[in-house]
Amino acid sequence: MPTIYNVSDITNILSGTIQRNVLVRGEVEILTDGPPNAFYLINESKKLRCFVPQGVMAPTLEQGQVAVVDGKITLFSSFSQYQITVSNIQVNGVNTNTFSVTEITDQISRLVENTPVLQNIRIQGEVLEIFQNTSNWELCDIGGTSALHIKCVNPGSIGPDIEVGNNVCVQGEISIYPPRSLYQVNVTEVGPTTESNTLKCQCPGCQSCRPQGGNQSCPSLQDPEYELCANCYHESPDREDRVAQAVYAYLDALGGNGFTPVKERTIQNFSRPGRADVVLIKGEDGAETFAAIAECKGAGYEGNGRAQLKGYLSVTNTRFGIFANRVDPSKWEFYKEQGQNQYELITCDQFKEEVKGLTDRALIIARNQIDTLETENNELKQIQRGLKEEFDKIKVFLKSAMQEVNQISQKIDG
């Protein structure tokens, strides 16, 4: 029997599929009845919701302005919307590396269409709301600590009557609805949930999750060590943000000599900017030096993390990197550049020793002293060679002079 997911599972899968850093431009549309820290970017008939987190400095926006937004594609799961979580806004900004709202929307659509688990999918949940035209409804998952919603579009009259409060199981495909920045399920079949088709959760120690049959793990996580539903993932010690914090603390302990760790560092990666999760960096005399770069994922998820890391290392000429998808450093992968953008895995101890050598002021001073002594020694050796050459010349001169004295003496005696 095909796997049946709950709404939180689908939210987690979709989030992992579309999440990436982008620069996008479009015309500003102010939300007249929405929160003050959200707005839309529009382009043609497509909209992209933008959310400005607390602490991010943003200019005052006006209707119709052209803006360039830097941020990460995320989900606004309470309203079944995809959005940009904003880190920076430029009003009337000009940047050749930006995407239009249409281009971003098309990319998101392709990512969803090319993810098999999001096509021909079965989802269970409780009917939360029925719209007036009765051709679509909204499901909500009630198994977590907060409601997660997903819009369901029913193009015809199929299955049983849908009523608010019913538990149903729908089959269909996830799609993108650009005019409202929505993700939704195009429903092809609907029926009631039963004990036999209800997916249960086997997360260890989770009291709110349902028991799960078989040995299926959360489909968005690739590591068999993890058997977490989306709710447990968000409570796990290996969420991406917690992994990034663990890496930050690790690199902070290795810092020194002006090197400090920085989170979410924008890096110009070939034709477009990317954002490395954690970097160990210092700025000096107007230039920046990277000691190490880390790419982080959560709870065993890999994605394209290694490729992202090597791309950042390559464009910044950084020799050392970390790929981390656990809080535990013993589970991390440590890389060292071997020349010509070739990277080898090294041990944690090797990484510590070599990066510490870049950032430890006392060690740098000692190495500089050694370099100075070696330079002075080489200079003394050069002076010694010069003196020996001069001495050899003097010896030759004296020998020649003695020969001439002997010849003169012989002539006098003769």
PDB file of N, CA, C and O in Angstrom, residues 211-236:
ATOM      1  N   PRO A 211       1.762   6.069  16.655  1.00  0.00           N
ATOM      2  CA  PRO A 211       2.643   4.921  16.401  1.00  0.00           C
ATOM      3  C   PRO A 211       2.643   4.578  14.919  1.00  0.00           C
ATOM      4  O   PRO A 211       1.633   4.732  14.243  1.00  0.00           O
ATOM      5  N   GLN A 212       3.732   4.120  14.412  1.00  0.00           N
ATOM      6  CA  GLN A 212       3.903   3.898  12.972  1.00  0.00           C
ATOM      7  C   GLN A 212       4.196   2.437  12.695  1.00  0.00           C
ATOM      8  O   GLN A 212       4.998   1.811  13.369  1.00  0.00           O
ATOM      9  N   GLY A 213       3.538   1.881  11.702  1.00  0.00           N
ATOM     10  CA  GLY A 213       3.770   0.492  11.337  1.00  0.00           C
ATOM     11  C   GLY A 213       4.960   0.352  10.414  1.00  0.00           C
ATOM     12  O   GLY A 213       5.321   1.256   9.676  1.00  0.00           O
ATOM     13  N   GLY A 214       5.602  -0.811  10.425  1.00  0.00           N
ATOM     14  CA  GLY A 214       6.747  -1.059   9.569  1.00  0.00           C
ATOM     15  C   GLY A 214       7.969  -0.315  10.042  1.00  0.00           C
ATOM     16  O   GLY A 214       8.060   0.112  11.184  1.00  0.00           O
ATOM     17  N   ASN A 215       8.926  -0.142   9.133  1.00  0.00           N
ATOM     18  CA  ASN A 215      10.182   0.530   9.482  1.00  0.00           C
ATOM     19  C   ASN A 215      10.408   1.760   8.620  1.00  0.00           C
ATOM     20  O   ASN A 215      11.535   2.115   8.307  1.00  0.00           O
ATOM     21  N   GLN A 216       9.340   2.399   8.174  1.00  0.00           N
ATOM     22  CA  GLN A 216       9.498   3.565   7.313  1.00  0.00           C
ATOM     23  C   GLN A 216      10.016   4.744   8.116  1.00  0.00           C
ATOM     24  O   GLN A 216       9.579   4.995   9.233  1.00  0.00           O
ATOM     25  N   SER A 217      10.964   5.442   7.558  1.00  0.00           N
ATOM     26  CA  SER A 217      11.476   6.648   8.196  1.00  0.00           C
ATOM     27  C   SER A 217      10.874   7.867   7.517  1.00  0.00           C
ATOM     28  O   SER A 217      10.221   7.757   6.485  1.00  0.00           O
ATOM     29  N   CYS A 218      11.073   9.005   8.124  1.00  0.00           N
ATOM     30  CA  CYS A 218      10.547  10.236   7.533  1.00  0.00           C
ATOM     31  C   CYS A 218      11.094  10.376   6.116  1.00  0.00           C
ATOM     32  O   CYS A 218      12.308  10.335   5.916  1.00  0.00           O
ATOM     33  N   PRO A 219      10.254  10.528   5.087  1.00  0.00           N
ATOM     34  CA  PRO A 219      10.725  10.502   3.697  1.00  0.00           C
ATOM     35  C   PRO A 219      11.619  11.672   3.323  1.00  0.00           C
ATOM     36  O   PRO A 219      12.315  11.615   2.322  1.00  0.00           O
ATOM     37  N   SER A 220      11.608  12.749   4.114  1.00  0.00           N
ATOM     38  CA  SER A 220      12.463  13.885   3.769  1.00  0.00           C
ATOM     39  C   SER A 220      13.873  13.721   4.310  1.00  0.00           C
ATOM     40  O   SER A 220      14.749  14.511   4.007  1.00  0.00           O
ATOM     41  N   LEU A 221      14.108  12.699   5.136  1.00  0.00           N
ATOM     42  CA  LEU A 221      15.419  12.472   5.733  1.00  0.00           C
ATOM     43  C   LEU A 221      16.045  11.237   5.097  1.00  0.00           C
ATOM     44  O   LEU A 221      15.415  10.194   4.981  1.00  0.00           O
ATOM     45  N   GLN A 222      17.310  11.334   4.708  1.00  0.00           N
ATOM     46  CA  GLN A 222      17.936  10.277   3.932  1.00  0.00           C
ATOM     47  C   GLN A 222      18.742   9.303   4.773  1.00  0.00           C
ATOM     48  O   GLN A 222      19.277   8.335   4.258  1.00  0.00           O
ATOM     49  N   ASP A 223      18.861   9.535   6.047  1.00  0.00           N
ATOM     50  CA  ASP A 223      19.706   8.719   6.891  1.00  0.00           C
ATOM     51  C   ASP A 223      18.840   7.733   7.676  1.00  0.00           C
ATOM     52  O   ASP A 223      17.952   8.138   8.411  1.00  0.00           O
ATOM     53  N   PRO A 224      19.089   6.419   7.535  1.00  0.00           N
ATOM     54  CA  PRO A 224      18.255   5.440   8.243  1.00  0.00           C
ATOM     55  C   PRO A 224      18.372   5.528   9.756  1.00  0.00           C
ATOM     56  O   PRO A 224      17.563   4.950  10.476  1.00  0.00           O
ATOM     57  N   GLU A 225      19.396   6.245  10.245  1.00  0.00           N
ATOM     58  CA  GLU A 225      19.509   6.422  11.688  1.00  0.00           C
ATOM     59  C   GLU A 225      18.328   7.206  12.237  1.00  0.00           C
ATOM     60  O   GLU A 225      17.963   7.074  13.402  1.00  0.00           O
ATOM     61  N   TYR A 226      17.701   8.015  11.373  1.00  0.00           N
ATOM     62  CA  TYR A 226      16.610   8.869  11.815  1.00  0.00           C
ATOM     63  C   TYR A 226      15.274   8.279  11.397  1.00  0.00           C
ATOM     64  O   TYR A 226      15.076   7.910  10.245  1.00  0.00           O
ATOM     65  N   GLU A 227      14.372   8.176  12.305  1.00  0.00           N
ATOM     66  CA  GLU A 227      13.010   7.744  12.032  1.00  0.00           C
ATOM     67  C   GLU A 227      12.076   8.775  12.653  1.00  0.00           C
ATOM     68  O   GLU A 227      11.342   8.517  13.599  1.00  0.00           O
ATOM     69  N   LEU A 228      12.161   9.988  12.120  1.00  0.00           N
ATOM     70  CA  LEU A 228      11.469  11.131  12.703  1.00  0.00           C
ATOM     71  C   LEU A 228      10.375  11.620  11.785  1.00  0.00           C
ATOM     72  O   LEU A 228      10.567  11.743  10.581  1.00  0.00           O
ATOM     73  N   CYS A 229       9.231  11.912  12.342  1.00  0.00           N
ATOM     74  CA  CYS A 229       8.231  12.655  11.588  1.00  0.00           C
ATOM     75  C   CYS A 229       8.640  14.128  11.614  1.00  0.00           C
ATOM     76  O   CYS A 229       9.595  14.509  12.291  1.00  0.00           O
ATOM     77  N   ALA A 230       7.901  14.968  10.882  1.00  0.00           N
ATOM     78  CA  ALA A 230       8.278  16.384  10.814  1.00  0.00           C
ATOM     79  C   ALA A 230       8.219  17.048  12.183  1.00  0.00           C
ATOM     80  O   ALA A 230       9.042  17.889  12.515  1.00  0.00           O
ATOM     81  N   ASN A 231       7.231  16.672  12.999  1.00  0.00           N
ATOM     82  CA  ASN A 231       7.118  17.293  14.315  1.00  0.00           C
ATOM     83  C   ASN A 231       8.327  16.974  15.173  1.00  0.00           C
ATOM     84  O   ASN A 231       8.897  17.834  15.840  1.00  0.00           O
ATOM     85  N   CYS A 232       8.717  15.683  15.173  1.00  0.00           N
ATOM     86  CA  CYS A 232       9.871  15.298  15.978  1.00  0.00           C
ATOM     87  C   CYS A 232      11.153  15.915  15.431  1.00  0.00           C
ATOM     88  O   CYS A 232      12.068  16.244  16.180  1.00  0.00           O
ATOM     89  N   TYR A 233      11.233  16.043  14.117  1.00  0.00           N
ATOM     90  CA  TYR A 233      12.408  16.678  13.527  1.00  0.00           C
ATOM     91  C   TYR A 233      12.593  18.089  14.078  1.00  0.00           C
ATOM     92  O   TYR A 233      13.697  18.493  14.437  1.00  0.00           O
ATOM     93  N   HIS A 234      11.505  18.829  14.179  1.00  0.00           N
ATOM     94  CA  HIS A 234      11.606  20.212  14.663  1.00  0.00           C
ATOM     95  C   HIS A 234      11.932  20.283  16.147  1.00  0.00           C
ATOM     96  O   HIS A 234      12.330  21.328  16.637  1.00  0.00           O
ATOM     97  N   GLU A 235      11.777  19.167  16.853  1.00  0.00           N
ATOM     98  CA  GLU A 235      12.153  19.139  18.263  1.00  0.00           C
ATOM     99  C   GLU A 235      13.486  18.413  18.476  1.00  0.00           C
ATOM    100  O   GLU A 235      13.966  18.300  19.592  1.00  0.00           O
ATOM    101  N   SER A 236      14.064  17.907  17.411  1.00  0.00           N
ATOM    102  CA  SER A 236      15.275  17.095  17.537  1.00  0.00           C
ATOM    103  C   SER A 236      16.496  17.986  17.785  1.00  0.00           C
ATOM    104  O   SER A 236      16.482  19.177  17.467  1.00  0.00           O
TER     105      SER A 236
END
